[in-house]
mmCIF file of C-alpha atoms in Angstrom:
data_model
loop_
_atom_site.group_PDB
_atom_site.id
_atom_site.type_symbol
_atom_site.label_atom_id
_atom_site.label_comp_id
_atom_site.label_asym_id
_atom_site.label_seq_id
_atom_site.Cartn_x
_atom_site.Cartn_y
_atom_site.Cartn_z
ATOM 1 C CA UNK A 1 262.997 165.024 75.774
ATOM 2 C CA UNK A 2 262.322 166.647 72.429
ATOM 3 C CA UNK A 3 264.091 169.484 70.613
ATOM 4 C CA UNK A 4 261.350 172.266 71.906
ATOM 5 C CA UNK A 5 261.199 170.538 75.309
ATOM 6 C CA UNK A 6 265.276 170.853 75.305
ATOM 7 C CA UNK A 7 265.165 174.394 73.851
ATOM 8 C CA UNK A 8 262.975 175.401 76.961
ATOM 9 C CA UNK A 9 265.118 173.664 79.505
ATOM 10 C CA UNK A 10 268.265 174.647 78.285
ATOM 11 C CA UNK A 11 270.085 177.592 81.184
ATOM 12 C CA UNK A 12 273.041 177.706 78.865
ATOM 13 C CA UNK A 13 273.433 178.386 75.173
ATOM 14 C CA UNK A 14 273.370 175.009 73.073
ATOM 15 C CA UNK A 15 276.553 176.178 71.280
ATOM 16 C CA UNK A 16 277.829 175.703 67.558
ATOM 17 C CA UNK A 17 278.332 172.008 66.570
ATOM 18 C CA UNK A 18 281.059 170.612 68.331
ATOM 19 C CA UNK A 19 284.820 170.750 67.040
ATOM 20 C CA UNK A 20 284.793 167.769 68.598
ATOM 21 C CA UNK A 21 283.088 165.690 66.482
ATOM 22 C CA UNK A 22 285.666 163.452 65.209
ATOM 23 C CA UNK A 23 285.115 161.725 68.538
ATOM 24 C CA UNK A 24 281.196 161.452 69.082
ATOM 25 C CA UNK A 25 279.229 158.991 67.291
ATOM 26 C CA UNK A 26 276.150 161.173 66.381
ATOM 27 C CA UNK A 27 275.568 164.959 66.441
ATOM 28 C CA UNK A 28 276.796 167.304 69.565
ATOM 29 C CA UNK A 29 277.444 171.017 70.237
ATOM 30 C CA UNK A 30 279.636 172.911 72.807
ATOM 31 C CA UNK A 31 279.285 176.210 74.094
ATOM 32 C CA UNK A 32 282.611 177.133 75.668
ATOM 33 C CA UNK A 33 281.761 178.787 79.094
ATOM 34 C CA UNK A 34 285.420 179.310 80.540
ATOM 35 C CA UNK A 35 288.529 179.024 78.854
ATOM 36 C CA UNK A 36 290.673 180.934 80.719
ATOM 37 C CA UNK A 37 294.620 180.241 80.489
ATOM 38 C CA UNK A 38 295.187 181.743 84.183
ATOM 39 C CA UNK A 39 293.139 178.653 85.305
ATOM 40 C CA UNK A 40 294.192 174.883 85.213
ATOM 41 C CA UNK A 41 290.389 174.209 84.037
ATOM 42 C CA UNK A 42 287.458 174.948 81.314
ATOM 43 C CA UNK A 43 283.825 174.664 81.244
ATOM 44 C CA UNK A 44 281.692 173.808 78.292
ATOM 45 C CA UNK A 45 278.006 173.268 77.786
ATOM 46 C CA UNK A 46 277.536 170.339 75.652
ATOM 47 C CA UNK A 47 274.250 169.176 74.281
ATOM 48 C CA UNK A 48 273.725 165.670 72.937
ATOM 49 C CA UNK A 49 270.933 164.852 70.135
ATOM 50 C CA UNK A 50 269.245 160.928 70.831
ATOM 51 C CA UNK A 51 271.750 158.894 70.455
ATOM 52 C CA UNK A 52 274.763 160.694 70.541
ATOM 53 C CA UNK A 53 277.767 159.653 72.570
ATOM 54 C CA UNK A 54 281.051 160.583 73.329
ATOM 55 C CA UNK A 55 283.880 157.817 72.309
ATOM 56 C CA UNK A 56 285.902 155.821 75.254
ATOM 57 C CA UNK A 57 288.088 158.248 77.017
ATOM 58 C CA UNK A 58 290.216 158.863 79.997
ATOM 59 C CA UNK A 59 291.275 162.527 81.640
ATOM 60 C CA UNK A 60 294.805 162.376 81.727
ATOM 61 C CA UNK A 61 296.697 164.544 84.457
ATOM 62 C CA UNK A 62 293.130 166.108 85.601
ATOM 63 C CA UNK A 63 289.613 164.900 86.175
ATOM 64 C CA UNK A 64 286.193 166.020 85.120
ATOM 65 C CA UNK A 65 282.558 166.652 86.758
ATOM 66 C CA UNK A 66 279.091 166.902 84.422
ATOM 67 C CA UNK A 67 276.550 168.750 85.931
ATOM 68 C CA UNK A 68 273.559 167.492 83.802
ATOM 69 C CA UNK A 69 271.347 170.384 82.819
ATOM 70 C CA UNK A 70 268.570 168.516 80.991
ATOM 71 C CA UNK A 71 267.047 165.419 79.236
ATOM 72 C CA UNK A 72 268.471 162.141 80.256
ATOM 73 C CA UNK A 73 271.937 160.397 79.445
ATOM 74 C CA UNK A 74 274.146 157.708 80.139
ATOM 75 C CA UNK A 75 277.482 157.353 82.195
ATOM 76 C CA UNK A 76 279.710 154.219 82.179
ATOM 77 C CA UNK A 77 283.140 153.567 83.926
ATOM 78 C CA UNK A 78 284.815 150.102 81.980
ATOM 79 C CA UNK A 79 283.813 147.471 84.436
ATOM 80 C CA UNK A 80 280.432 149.175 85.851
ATOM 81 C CA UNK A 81 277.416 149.322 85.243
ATOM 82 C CA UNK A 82 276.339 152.644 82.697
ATOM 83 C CA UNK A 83 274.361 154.968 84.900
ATOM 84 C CA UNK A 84 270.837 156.801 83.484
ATOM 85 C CA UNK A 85 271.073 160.496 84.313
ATOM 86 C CA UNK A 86 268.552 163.346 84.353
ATOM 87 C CA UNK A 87 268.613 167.101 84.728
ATOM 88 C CA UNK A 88 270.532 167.712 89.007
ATOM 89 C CA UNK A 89 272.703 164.674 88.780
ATOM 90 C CA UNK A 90 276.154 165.373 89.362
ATOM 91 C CA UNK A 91 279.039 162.596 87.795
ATOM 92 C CA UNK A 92 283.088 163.271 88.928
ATOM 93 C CA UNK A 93 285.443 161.527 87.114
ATOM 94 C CA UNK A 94 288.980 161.247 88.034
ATOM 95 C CA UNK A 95 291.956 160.840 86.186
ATOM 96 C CA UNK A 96 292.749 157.850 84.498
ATOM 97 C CA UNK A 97 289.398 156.118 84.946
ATOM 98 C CA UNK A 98 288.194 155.283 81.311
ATOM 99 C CA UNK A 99 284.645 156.299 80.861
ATOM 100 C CA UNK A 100 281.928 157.619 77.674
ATOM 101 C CA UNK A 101 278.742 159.540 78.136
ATOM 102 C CA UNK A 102 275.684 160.799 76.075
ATOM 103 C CA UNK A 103 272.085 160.842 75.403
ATOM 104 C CA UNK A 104 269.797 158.344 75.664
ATOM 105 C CA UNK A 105 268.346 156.848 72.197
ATOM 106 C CA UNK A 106 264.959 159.198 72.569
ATOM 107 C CA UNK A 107 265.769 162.265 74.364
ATOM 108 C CA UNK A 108 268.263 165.152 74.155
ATOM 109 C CA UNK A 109 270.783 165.528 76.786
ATOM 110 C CA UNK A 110 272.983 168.318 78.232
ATOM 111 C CA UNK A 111 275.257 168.859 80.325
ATOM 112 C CA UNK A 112 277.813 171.142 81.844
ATOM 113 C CA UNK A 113 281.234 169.891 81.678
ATOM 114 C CA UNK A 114 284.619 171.464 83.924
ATOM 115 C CA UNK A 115 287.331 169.748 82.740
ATOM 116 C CA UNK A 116 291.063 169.400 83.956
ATOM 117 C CA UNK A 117 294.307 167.875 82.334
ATOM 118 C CA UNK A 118 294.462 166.505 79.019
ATOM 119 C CA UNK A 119 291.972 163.976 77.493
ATOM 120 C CA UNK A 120 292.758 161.393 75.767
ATOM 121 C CA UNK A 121 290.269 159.507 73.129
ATOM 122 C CA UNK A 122 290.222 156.190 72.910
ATOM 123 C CA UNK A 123 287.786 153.304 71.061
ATOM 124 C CA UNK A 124 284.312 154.249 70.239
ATOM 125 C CA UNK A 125 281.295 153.171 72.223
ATOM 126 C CA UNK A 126 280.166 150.194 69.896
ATOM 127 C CA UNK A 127 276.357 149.965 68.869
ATOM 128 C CA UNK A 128 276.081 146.751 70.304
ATOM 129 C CA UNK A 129 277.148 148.276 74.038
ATOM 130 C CA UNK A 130 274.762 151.208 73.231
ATOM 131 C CA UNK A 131 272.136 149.304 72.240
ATOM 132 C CA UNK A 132 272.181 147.049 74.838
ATOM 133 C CA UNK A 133 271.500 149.659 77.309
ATOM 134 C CA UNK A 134 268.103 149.512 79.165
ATOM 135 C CA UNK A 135 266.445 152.385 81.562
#
């Protein structure tokens, strides 16, 4: 998926470049959807350029579920096999269970994220395991 292809699929805003950062390798963006102190959760849309992933990380204390909005991405547990995902897939993640996601190499990727607990970052995603990746 393209930019322009993205820009039409996209339900929710693409969002300002992601404060984030320090932990992707490659370019992301967040919209903050819900951040609401009253509840023990927040939602973000977060958009992935090609090749962008998030680092190694685990949800301490809480979980989190990506509804993925558009483009396709990847989602690895340590020990499994990463998983390709397109716009309607639906990933929960519970706590403790170390995991990365992001785009594919050639197409843009979004997703919604609700997220619980504290996360906690953890070794990048090397470009070896990245580029070892195959659809």
């Amino acid at each position: 998926m393209n930019k322009k292809e993205l820009e039409e699929a996209l339900i929710f805003p693409q969002g300002e470049k992601n404060p984030y950062g320090a932990y992707f390798t490659g370019q992301s963006y967040l919209e903050g959807m819900i951040a609401d102190k009253d509840l023990p959760f927040g939602v973000g849309n977060v958009t992935f350029e090609p090749g962008c992933r998030n680092h190694w990380h685990i949800h301490k204390d809480g979980y989190q579920v990506l509804l993925v909005t558009a483009g396709e991405g990847w989602y690895q547990e340590e020990g499994k096999a990463a998983q390709l995902l397109h716009a309607g897939d639906t990933i929960v993640t519970h706590a403790g269970v170390k995991h990365w996601h992001g785009a594919t190499k050639d197409s843009w990727f979004s997703h919604v994220a609700i997220t619980a607990g504290e996360a906690v970052w953890l070794e990048e995603v090397s470009d070896e395991q990245y580029e070892n990746l195959s659809k």
